[in-house]
C-alpha atoms as one frame of an Amber mdcrd trajectory, in Angstrom:
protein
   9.393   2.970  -2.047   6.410   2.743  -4.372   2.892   1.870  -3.545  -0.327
   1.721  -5.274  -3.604   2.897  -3.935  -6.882   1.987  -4.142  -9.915   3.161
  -2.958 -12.090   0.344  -1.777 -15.088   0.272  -0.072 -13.834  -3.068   1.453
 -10.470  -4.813   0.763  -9.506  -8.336   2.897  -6.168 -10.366   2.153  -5.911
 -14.199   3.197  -3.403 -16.214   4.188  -3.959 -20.360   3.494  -7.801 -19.890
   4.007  -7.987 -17.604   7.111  -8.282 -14.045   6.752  -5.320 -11.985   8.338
  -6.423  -8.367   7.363  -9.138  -6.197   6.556 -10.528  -2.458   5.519 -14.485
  -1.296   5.067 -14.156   2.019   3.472 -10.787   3.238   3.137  -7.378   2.524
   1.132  -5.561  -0.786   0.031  -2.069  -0.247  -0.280  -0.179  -2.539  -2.282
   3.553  -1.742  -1.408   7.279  -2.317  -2.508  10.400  -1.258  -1.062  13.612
  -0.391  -3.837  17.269  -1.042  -3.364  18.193   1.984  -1.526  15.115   2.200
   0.510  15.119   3.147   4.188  13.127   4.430   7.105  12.929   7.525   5.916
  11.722   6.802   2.257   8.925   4.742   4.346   7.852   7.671   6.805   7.447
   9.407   3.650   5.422   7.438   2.015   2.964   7.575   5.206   2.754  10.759
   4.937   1.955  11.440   1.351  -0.786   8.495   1.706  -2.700   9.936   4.987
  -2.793  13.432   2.930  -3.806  12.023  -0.767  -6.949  13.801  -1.420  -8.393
  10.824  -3.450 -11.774  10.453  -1.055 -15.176  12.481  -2.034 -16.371  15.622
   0.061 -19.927  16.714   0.324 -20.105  17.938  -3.103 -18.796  14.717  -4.880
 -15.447  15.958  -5.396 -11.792  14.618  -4.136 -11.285  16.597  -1.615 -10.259
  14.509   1.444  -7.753  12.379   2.257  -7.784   8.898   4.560  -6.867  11.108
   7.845 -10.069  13.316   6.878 -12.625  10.391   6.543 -11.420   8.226   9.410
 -11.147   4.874   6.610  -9.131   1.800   7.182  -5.616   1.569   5.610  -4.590
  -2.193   4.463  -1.421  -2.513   3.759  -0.043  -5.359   1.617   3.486  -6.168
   0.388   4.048  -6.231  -2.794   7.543  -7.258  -4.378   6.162  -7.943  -8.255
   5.863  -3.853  -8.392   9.305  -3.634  -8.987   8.931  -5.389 -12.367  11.318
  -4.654 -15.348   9.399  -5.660 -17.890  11.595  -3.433 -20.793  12.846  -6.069
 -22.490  11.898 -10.368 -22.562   8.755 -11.936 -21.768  10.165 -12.760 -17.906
  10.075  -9.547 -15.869  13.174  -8.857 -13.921  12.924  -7.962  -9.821  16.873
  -7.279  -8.952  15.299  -3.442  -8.059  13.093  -4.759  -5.040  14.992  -4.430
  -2.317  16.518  -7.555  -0.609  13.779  -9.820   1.463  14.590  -8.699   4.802
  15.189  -5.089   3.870  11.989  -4.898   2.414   9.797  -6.825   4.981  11.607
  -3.917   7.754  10.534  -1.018   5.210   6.908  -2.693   4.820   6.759  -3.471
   8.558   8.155   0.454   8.666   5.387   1.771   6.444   2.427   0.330   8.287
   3.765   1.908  11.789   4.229   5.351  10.800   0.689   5.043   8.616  -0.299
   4.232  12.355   1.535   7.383  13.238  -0.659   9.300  11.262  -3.703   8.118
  13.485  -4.645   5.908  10.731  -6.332   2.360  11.778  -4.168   0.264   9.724
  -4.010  -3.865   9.528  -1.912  -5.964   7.322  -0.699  -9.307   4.970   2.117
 -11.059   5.492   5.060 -10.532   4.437   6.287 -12.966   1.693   3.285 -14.993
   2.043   1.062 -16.314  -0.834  -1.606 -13.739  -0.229  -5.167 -13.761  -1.807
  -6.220 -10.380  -1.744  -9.899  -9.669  -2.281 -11.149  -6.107  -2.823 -14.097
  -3.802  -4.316 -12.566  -0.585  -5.789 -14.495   2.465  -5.050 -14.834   4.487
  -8.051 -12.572   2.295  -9.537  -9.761   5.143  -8.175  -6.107   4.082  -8.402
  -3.699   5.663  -8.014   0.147   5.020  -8.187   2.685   6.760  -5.757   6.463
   6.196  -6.302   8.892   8.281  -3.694  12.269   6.491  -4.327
């Protein structure tokens, strides 16, 4: 599973004008379950995104993670990061895994970010999503545990 990160200082996604998710300070998580994905490759993820020290301690530095500043998590699939772009103008997406294997691993995901103690709300799977955001820092970071 990959995901990437970003810090936000408020993040919302939107589903055919009503909104369906939102963070204040905390982490937008755009992720994508691979071919080969399962549970396990999700409970990972979890964990290395409630420990990321990507969040700014008393002396300005990253220092603390999403679990140490009590931030939202929103969690958004995101299919498209499996792009092969290595060769055309079309990228390719035959790594994502299949539709329903990847809504379970997304689904997956956001639970055991929950399992970390982490307030977490979501998108919708395979939904046209408009995702709004303001980056914090701008910090963004990319996490890939397949």
């Amino acid at each position: 599973m990959m995901a990437l990160l970003q810090r936000v200082a408020e993040a919302s996604v939107t589903v055919e004008g009503r909104t369906i998710g939102r963070t204040g300070p905390g982490l937008l998580v755009l992720a994508c379950a691979m071919r080969g994905d399962d549970e396990t490759t999700a409970e990972k993820l979890a964990g290395r995104i409630a420990r990321l020290r990507i969040f700014r301690d008393e002396a300005g530095k990253m220092n603390l993670s999403i679990s140490d500043t009590g931030g939202g998590v929103l969690v958004v699939s995101q299919f498209t990061l499996a792009a092969d772009t290595s060769s055309g103008n079309r990228p390719g997406f035959s790594a994502a895994a299949a539709p329903q294997d990847g809504q379970r691993l997304y689904e997956h995901l956001a639970q055991a970010l929950r399992g970390h103690g982490l307030p977490v709300e979501t998108g919708e799977f395979g939904a046209d999503m408009q995702v709004a955001l303001v980056n914090d820092g701008p910090v963004t970071i990319w996490l890939d545990v397949t």
